[in-house]
XYZ file of N, CA and C in Angstrom:
207
model
N 98.747 96.789 29.722
C 99.612 95.842 28.760
C 100.397 96.765 27.959
N 101.952 96.912 28.381
C 102.570 97.779 27.466
C 102.890 97.428 26.210
N 103.050 98.203 25.030
C 103.394 97.913 23.709
C 104.774 98.222 24.058
N 105.545 96.836 24.012
C 107.302 96.735 24.065
C 108.142 96.311 22.783
N 107.281 96.487 21.833
C 107.793 96.457 20.227
C 107.870 97.677 19.889
N 109.132 98.153 19.099
C 109.237 99.782 18.848
C 108.534 99.660 17.078
N 108.879 98.427 16.371
C 108.210 98.135 15.304
C 106.684 98.157 15.385
N 105.797 98.346 16.751
C 104.395 98.380 16.716
C 103.926 99.827 16.593
N 105.087 100.510 17.035
C 104.788 102.279 16.940
C 105.085 103.112 15.774
N 104.510 104.062 15.649
C 104.712 104.898 14.275
C 103.958 106.302 14.747
N 104.522 107.382 13.875
C 103.893 108.609 14.003
C 102.119 108.515 13.476
N 101.330 109.320 13.987
C 100.400 109.269 13.653
C 99.124 108.508 14.364
N 99.577 107.163 14.959
C 98.939 106.598 15.913
C 98.550 107.026 17.192
N 97.246 106.946 17.641
C 96.538 107.290 18.588
C 96.736 106.123 19.613
N 97.169 106.767 20.786
C 97.807 105.434 21.689
C 97.389 106.445 23.580
N 97.327 105.326 24.433
C 97.233 105.539 25.991
C 98.707 105.486 26.128
N 99.225 106.588 26.979
C 100.381 106.328 27.610
C 100.170 106.826 28.925
N 101.428 106.197 29.649
C 101.632 106.654 31.022
C 102.600 107.755 31.596
N 102.476 108.633 31.842
C 103.483 109.997 31.976
C 104.320 109.558 33.214
N 105.567 109.997 33.175
C 106.442 109.745 34.422
C 105.567 110.053 35.900
N 105.107 110.925 35.959
C 104.695 111.858 37.096
C 103.267 110.433 37.422
N 102.722 110.207 36.657
C 101.456 109.001 36.763
C 101.592 107.351 36.742
N 103.283 107.327 36.657
C 103.812 105.712 37.126
C 102.882 104.820 38.106
N 102.864 105.989 39.209
C 102.459 105.114 40.523
C 100.961 104.756 40.504
N 100.136 105.920 39.848
C 98.708 105.489 39.706
C 98.247 104.769 38.791
N 99.262 104.610 37.541
C 98.841 104.239 36.097
C 97.792 105.039 35.367
N 97.652 106.202 35.651
C 96.449 107.024 35.138
C 97.233 107.134 33.377
N 96.148 106.890 32.580
C 96.415 106.840 31.030
C 96.142 108.318 30.615
N 96.989 108.859 29.419
C 96.568 110.074 28.807
C 96.702 109.685 27.309
N 95.911 110.038 26.667
C 95.586 109.609 25.409
C 95.980 110.832 24.202
N 96.967 110.411 23.452
C 97.209 111.233 22.372
C 97.550 110.833 21.202
N 98.239 111.243 20.283
C 98.531 110.976 18.951
C 100.109 111.150 18.868
N 101.139 110.293 18.815
C 102.232 109.688 18.329
C 102.772 111.065 17.563
N 103.685 111.883 17.868
C 104.606 112.684 16.899
C 105.991 111.936 16.758
N 106.819 111.742 17.888
C 108.375 110.646 17.871
C 108.201 109.602 18.942
N 109.120 108.880 18.112
C 109.302 107.613 19.335
C 110.654 107.933 19.679
N 110.897 107.775 21.152
C 111.967 108.235 21.564
C 112.934 107.003 22.047
N 111.988 106.220 22.286
C 112.996 104.634 22.714
C 113.947 104.224 21.316
N 115.331 104.151 21.764
C 115.961 103.695 20.246
C 116.156 102.188 20.645
N 115.740 101.612 21.074
C 116.068 100.122 21.235
C 115.000 99.255 20.452
N 115.132 98.117 20.012
C 113.997 97.463 19.604
C 112.775 97.371 20.180
N 112.950 96.839 21.898
C 111.983 96.752 22.691
C 112.519 97.336 23.992
N 111.167 97.691 24.622
C 111.906 97.782 26.109
C 110.281 97.165 26.935
N 110.926 96.663 28.447
C 110.023 95.750 28.929
C 108.745 96.925 29.894
N 109.110 98.065 29.840
C 107.981 99.148 30.181
C 107.063 99.348 29.313
N 107.438 99.494 28.013
C 107.100 100.150 26.873
C 107.857 101.094 26.183
N 107.142 101.289 25.095
C 107.887 102.225 24.160
C 107.530 103.747 24.580
N 109.049 104.609 24.708
C 108.881 105.996 25.217
C 108.307 106.686 23.690
N 107.123 108.001 23.828
C 106.995 108.378 22.861
C 106.594 110.154 23.282
N 106.703 110.832 22.142
C 106.463 111.970 22.436
C 105.159 112.075 21.867
N 104.103 113.077 22.303
C 102.677 113.056 21.701
C 102.710 113.982 20.977
N 101.619 114.651 19.917
C 101.816 116.069 19.646
C 101.845 117.099 20.286
N 101.168 116.809 21.480
C 101.361 118.332 22.188
C 102.359 118.115 23.436
N 103.168 117.621 22.733
C 104.437 117.487 23.539
C 104.644 116.748 25.010
N 103.843 116.093 25.353
C 103.606 114.892 26.564
C 104.387 113.911 26.088
N 105.311 113.566 27.313
C 106.304 112.182 26.845
C 105.642 110.982 27.739
N 105.673 109.842 27.291
C 105.439 108.900 28.228
C 105.478 107.411 27.640
N 105.536 106.326 28.115
C 105.517 104.795 27.684
C 103.977 104.451 27.300
N 103.931 103.661 26.110
C 102.703 103.381 25.679
C 102.136 102.197 26.061
N 101.158 102.235 26.674
C 100.278 101.244 27.331
C 99.596 100.636 26.303
N 98.695 101.425 25.358
C 97.683 100.673 24.679
C 97.769 101.596 23.262
N 97.599 100.867 21.871
C 97.072 101.546 20.883
C 95.656 101.720 20.437
N 95.393 102.733 20.615
C 93.487 102.992 20.396
C 93.352 103.207 18.923
N 93.965 103.701 18.017
C 93.809 103.741 16.403
C 94.778 104.576 15.989
N 94.546 104.325 14.258
C 95.633 104.873 13.354
C 95.223 106.021 12.629
N 95.849 107.019 12.764
C 94.891 108.305 11.998
C 95.918 109.039 10.789
N 96.938 108.169 10.860
C 97.859 108.954 9.738
C 97.712 107.872 8.515
N 98.448 108.312 7.182
C 99.180 107.542 6.322
C 99.706 106.476 6.355
N 99.552 105.736 5.696
C 100.392 104.404 5.672
C 101.306 104.201 4.834
């Protein structure tokens, strides 16, 4: 299930994303959110983010929060 609300995502969250090249297979990539790229408050396919390692994809699940509140 994609995380569709931008308000649910913030830098420091550990998330599972689907990269563009993995959309057909649905393969998940885990990482820590660096930037939120979706500007609208919601998106039907999930909020697009950039991970700390530079990979970009749409959030499918929030795993853990690792930053400061």
